Coordinates of C-alpha atoms in Angstrom, one line a residue:
M6 CA -15.3 -10.9 -15.0
T7 CA -13.3 -8.2 -14.3
A8 CA -13.5 -7.2 -10.2
S9 CA -15.2 -4.5 -8.7
L10 CA -12.6 -1.9 -6.6
E11 CA -15.1 -3.4 -3.6
E12 CA -14.5 -6.9 -3.9
L13 CA -10.5 -5.9 -5.3
E14 CA -10.1 -3.6 -1.7
E15 CA -11.7 -6.7 0.5
R16 CA -9.3 -8.9 -1.3
L17 CA -6.5 -6.9 -0.6
S18 CA -7.5 -6.9 3.4
R19 CA -8.0 -11.2 3.6
L20 CA -4.2 -10.8 1.6
R21 CA -2.5 -8.4 4.3
A22 CA -4.4 -10.7 7.4
L23 CA -2.9 -13.6 5.5
L24 CA 0.6 -12.0 4.8
R25 CA 0.4 -11.0 9.0
E26 CA 0.2 -14.4 10.3
A27 CA 2.6 -16.4 7.1
R28 CA 4.9 -13.7 8.8
R29 CA 4.2 -14.7 12.5
A30 CA 4.4 -18.2 11.4
R31 CA 8.0 -17.7 9.9
D32 CA 6.1 -18.9 7.1
N33 CA 8.6 -17.8 3.9
A34 CA 7.0 -20.3 1.3
A35 CA 4.0 -18.0 2.1
T36 CA 5.2 -15.2 2.4
T37 CA 6.3 -15.3 -0.5
R38 CA 3.3 -16.5 -2.4
I39 CA 1.2 -13.8 -0.4
R40 CA 3.0 -11.2 -1.3
A41 CA 3.1 -12.0 -5.1
E42 CA 0.0 -11.8 -4.9
L43 CA -0.6 -8.7 -2.9
R44 CA 1.4 -6.8 -5.5
E45 CA -0.7 -8.4 -8.4
A46 CA -4.3 -7.2 -6.0
E47 CA -2.7 -3.4 -5.8
A48 CA -2.2 -3.6 -9.4
A49 CA -5.5 -4.8 -10.2
W50 CA -7.3 -1.8 -8.2
E51 CA -5.2 0.4 -9.9
R52 CA -6.8 -0.3 -13.1
A53 CA -9.5 -0.7 -12.1
L54 CA -9.8 2.5 -10.8
D55 CA -8.2 4.3 -13.7
A56 CA -11.0 2.7 -16.1
E57 CA -13.7 3.9 -13.3
E58 CA -12.1 7.5 -14.2
A59 CA -12.2 7.1 -18.3
E60 CA -15.9 5.8 -18.3
G61 CA -16.9 7.9 -15.8
A62 CA -15.4 11.1 -18.1
G63 CA -16.9 9.6 -21.0
S64 CA -20.6 9.3 -19.9
P65 CA -23.0 11.6 -19.5
A66 CA -23.3 13.6 -16.7
A67 CA -25.4 12.4 -13.9
P68 CA -26.4 14.0 -10.5
P69 CA -23.1 13.7 -8.3
T70 CA -23.6 11.5 -5.1
R71 CA -22.0 11.4 -1.3
L72 CA -19.3 8.2 -1.5
T73 CA -19.4 6.0 1.2
T74 CA -15.9 4.9 2.8
A75 CA -16.0 2.2 0.5
E76 CA -15.5 4.2 -2.1
P77 CA -12.4 4.8 -3.8
A78 CA -13.2 6.9 -7.1
A79 CA -12.8 10.7 -7.5
P80 CA -15.4 12.3 -5.4
F81 CA -17.9 13.9 -7.7
R82 CA -20.1 16.1 -5.2
P83 CA -21.2 19.6 -5.7
Q84 CA -19.8 22.5 -3.9
A85 CA -22.9 23.8 -1.6
H86 CA -24.1 27.7 -2.2
G87 CA -24.8 29.6 0.8
K88 CA -25.0 28.4 4.0
Q89 CA -23.2 25.7 5.0
A90 CA -24.7 22.3 5.4
T91 CA -25.2 21.5 9.1
Q92 CA -27.1 17.9 9.3
G93 CA -25.2 14.5 8.6
A94 CA -21.9 16.1 9.2
V95 CA -18.9 13.8 7.3
P96 CA -16.4 12.1 9.9
V97 CA -12.9 14.0 9.8
R98 CA -11.5 10.3 8.4
E99 CA -13.5 10.7 5.9
Q100 CA -13.3 14.3 4.9
V101 CA -10.0 13.8 4.6
H102 CA -9.8 10.0 2.6
Q103 CA -12.1 12.1 -0.1
A104 CA -9.6 14.9 -0.8
L105 CA -6.7 13.1 -0.8
T106 CA -9.1 10.4 -3.0
L107 CA -8.6 13.5 -5.6
L108 CA -5.4 14.3 -5.0
G109 CA -4.3 11.1 -5.8
A110 CA -1.1 11.3 -4.2
P111 CA 0.5 12.0 -0.1
A112 CA -0.4 15.8 0.8
S113 CA -0.2 18.2 3.8
P114 CA -3.1 19.2 6.4
K115 CA -3.3 22.5 4.6
L116 CA -4.0 21.2 1.1
I117 CA -6.4 18.8 2.4
S118 CA -8.2 20.6 4.1
S119 CA -8.0 23.6 1.1
I120 CA -9.1 20.9 -1.3
Y121 CA -12.2 19.5 0.5
Q122 CA -13.4 23.4 1.6
A123 CA -13.1 24.1 -2.4
F124 CA -15.1 20.8 -3.7
F125 CA -16.8 20.0 -0.9
T126 CA -20.1 21.0 1.1
E127 CA -18.7 20.6 4.8
P128 CA -15.8 22.6 6.0
L129 CA -12.8 20.7 7.2
I130 CA -10.6 21.8 9.6
A131 CA -6.7 21.8 9.4
T132 CA -6.2 22.2 13.2
K133 CA -8.4 18.8 13.6
L134 CA -6.3 16.3 11.5
A135 CA -3.4 16.8 14.0
S136 CA -4.3 13.9 15.7
L137 CA -5.8 12.1 13.0
R138 CA -2.8 9.8 11.6
R139 CA -2.0 9.0 15.6
D140 CA -5.7 7.3 15.9
E141 CA -5.9 5.7 12.6
E142 CA -2.6 3.6 14.2
R143 CA -4.6 3.2 17.5
S144 CA -7.2 1.8 15.2
F145 CA -4.9 -0.2 13.2
T146 CA -3.0 -1.9 16.0
A147 CA -6.1 -3.1 18.0
Q148 CA -8.5 -4.1 14.8
G149 CA -5.5 -4.6 11.8
Y150 CA -7.5 -4.3 8.7
A151 CA -11.2 -4.0 10.4
R152 CA -11.8 -1.1 8.2
P153 CA -11.6 -0.3 4.4
Y154 CA -9.4 2.2 5.2
Y155 CA -6.3 4.0 7.0
I156 CA -5.6 7.3 7.3
C157 CA -2.0 6.6 7.4
A158 CA 1.7 8.0 7.2
A159 CA 3.7 9.1 3.8
L160 CA 6.9 6.7 4.5
T161 CA 10.8 8.6 3.7
H162 CA 12.6 6.1 1.3
D163 CA 16.4 6.1 2.8
R164 CA 14.3 5.6 6.3
L165 CA 11.3 4.5 6.2
T166 CA 10.0 6.2 8.8
P167 CA 6.9 8.9 8.4
A168 CA 7.8 11.9 6.4
R169 CA 6.6 14.6 8.2
G170 CA 3.4 16.7 7.5
L171 CA 2.6 14.0 5.3
L172 CA -0.8 11.6 5.1
A173 CA -1.6 9.1 2.7
V174 CA -4.4 6.4 2.4
S175 CA -3.7 2.9 3.5
V176 CA -5.2 1.2 0.1
W177 CA -2.8 2.6 -1.8
P178 CA -0.1 0.4 -3.0
L179 CA 3.0 0.8 -0.5
E180 CA 5.3 2.5 -4.0
R181 CA 2.7 5.2 -3.9
R182 CA 3.0 6.0 0.1
I183 CA 6.4 6.5 -0.7
V184 CA 8.3 10.2 -0.8
G185 CA 11.8 9.8 -2.7
P186 CA 14.2 12.8 -3.7
L187 CA 12.0 13.6 -6.9
S188 CA 8.1 12.5 -5.1
P189 CA 7.6 15.9 -3.9
R190 CA 7.2 17.7 -7.5
A191 CA 6.0 14.1 -8.8
D192 CA 3.4 14.1 -6.3
F193 CA 2.9 18.3 -6.7
L194 CA 2.2 17.4 -10.6
V195 CA -0.7 14.5 -9.5
H196 CA -2.0 17.4 -6.7
A197 CA -2.8 19.7 -9.7
I198 CA -3.8 17.1 -12.6
G199 CA -6.3 15.0 -10.0
T200 CA -7.8 19.2 -9.3
A201 CA -8.0 19.9 -12.9
E202 CA -9.9 16.1 -13.5
Q203 CA -12.4 17.3 -10.8
I204 CA -13.3 20.9 -12.4
L205 CA -13.9 19.2 -15.4
R206 CA -15.9 16.8 -13.8
L207 CA -17.9 19.3 -12.3
D208 CA -18.0 21.2 -15.7
T209 CA -19.7 18.2 -17.2
A210 CA -22.7 17.4 -14.9
G211 CA -23.5 21.4 -15.4
Y212 CA -22.0 21.9 -11.3
P213 CA -19.7 24.9 -12.0
P214 CA -16.6 24.5 -9.5
S215 CA -16.3 27.4 -6.6
G216 CA -14.0 30.4 -7.3
A217 CA -11.7 28.7 -4.5
A218 CA -11.5 25.2 -6.8
R219 CA -10.3 28.0 -9.4
Q220 CA -8.1 29.8 -7.2
L221 CA -6.8 26.4 -6.4
L222 CA -6.5 25.3 -9.7
R223 CA -4.6 28.7 -10.7
R224 CA -1.7 27.8 -8.2
F225 CA -0.5 24.9 -8.9
A226 CA -0.6 26.2 -13.2
L227 CA 1.2 29.3 -12.1
N228 CA 4.3 26.5 -11.3
I229 CA 3.6 24.2 -14.2
P230 CA 5.2 25.3 -17.5
G231 CA 3.3 25.6 -20.8
A232 CA 0.0 25.3 -18.2
Y233 CA -0.4 28.9 -17.9
D234 CA -0.5 31.8 -20.1
D235 CA -2.1 34.9 -18.4
E236 CA -5.7 33.5 -19.4
E237 CA -9.1 32.0 -17.9
I238 CA -6.7 29.1 -16.6
D239 CA -8.1 26.1 -18.5
P240 CA -8.0 22.5 -16.9
E241 CA -7.6 21.0 -19.5
R242 CA -4.2 22.6 -20.2
V243 CA -3.0 22.0 -16.6
I244 CA -3.4 18.1 -17.0
S245 CA -1.7 18.4 -20.5
A246 CA 1.2 20.4 -18.8
A247 CA 2.0 18.2 -15.8
R248 CA 1.6 15.3 -17.5
T249 CA 4.4 16.0 -20.5
E250 CA 6.5 17.0 -16.9
A251 CA 5.4 14.2 -15.3
A252 CA 6.9 12.3 -17.8
V253 CA 10.6 13.5 -17.3
H254 CA 10.6 11.9 -13.8
H255 CA 8.4 9.6 -13.9
E256 CA 11.2 6.5 -14.6
A257 CA 13.4 7.9 -12.1
D258 CA 11.2 8.5 -9.3
N259 CA 9.1 5.1 -9.5
S260 CA 12.6 3.7 -9.7
Q261 CA 13.5 4.7 -6.2
R262 CA 10.0 4.4 -5.0
R263 CA 9.9 0.2 -6.0
T264 CA 13.3 -0.2 -4.5
A265 CA 12.4 1.5 -1.0
A266 CA 8.9 -0.5 -1.2
D267 CA 10.8 -3.6 -1.4
R268 CA 12.7 -3.3 1.6
A269 CA 10.2 -2.1 3.9
R270 CA 8.1 -5.2 2.7
D271 CA 11.3 -6.9 3.9
Q272 CA 12.4 -5.0 7.1
L273 CA 8.7 -3.2 7.8
A274 CA 5.8 -5.4 10.3
D275 CA 2.2 -3.9 8.5
V276 CA 1.7 -1.6 11.2
Q277 CA 5.2 0.5 10.2
Q278 CA 4.5 -0.3 6.7
L279 CA 1.6 1.8 6.8
F280 CA 2.8 4.1 9.7
G281 CA 6.5 4.0 9.0
A282 CA 9.0 2.8 11.5
P283 CA 10.1 4.4 14.8
P284 CA 13.0 6.0 16.0
L285 CA 14.6 3.1 17.6
H286 CA 14.1 0.6 14.9
D287 CA 16.1 2.6 12.1
A288 CA 18.8 3.3 14.7
L289 CA 18.9 -0.5 15.4
R290 CA 18.8 -1.1 11.3
G291 CA 22.0 1.6 11.5
S292 CA 23.3 -0.7 13.8
A293 CA 23.5 -3.7 12.4
G294 CA 24.7 -2.5 9.0
F295 CA 21.9 -1.5 6.5
T296 CA 22.0 0.4 4.2
T297 CA 19.3 2.8 2.7

């Protein structure tokens, strides 16, 4: 029986906690075994997410539901028209989680805010994100894997420090949270695909996307060869063009990300794998002769 996304996330949390204990105990054999299990669980989570999205795209339209913090599936909720909702405001960290889940790759606060306000009912003020990552890091340091997810940092591929201005989700595989030389373009294409797929889901369910959502897709399409021909934006055409270009970058970008991710697992503690190595760590690593 295939494990559900929730079961896989619970397994990921348990394995990360076990890995932390093994590292503290300097049990190299257990560390190696748990890391292998962790990679398998991360891969299974990715497959389960892809399967759920494919099933959702092929099943009859159903009334959209509001995500809980434990659901990593792409958000599926119509944009409110008229006055904004005034009750049951969604916490900022959950708003960011929903926007990043839709985008599928590390993103800037400005893009996160634009995506959220285009597809969801509550406003998301970008300035509220300024201290979010620091708050999440303090919470993780104090409680470990107590939460289903954390809003964390993307990491630079060379120094493994926080990538400036980019946020990610802790349950994503480490490779997806690494930013290499080709990653900004690769992630841009992932963002475009995520936006187009959400528009298709809403159209299929009978909830026309907002003008802001279509304008966002147009901005993506203008920067992807073959995605736009001066006519009305076609989400399926944007997806096809983005995937065609992404295939060009895929092998080299993934190779750089995997290499950096393996180095991060070897050199960084759990909290640093989520929020980045501090500058002091980077300086000491350089003086000790580590190469990047």
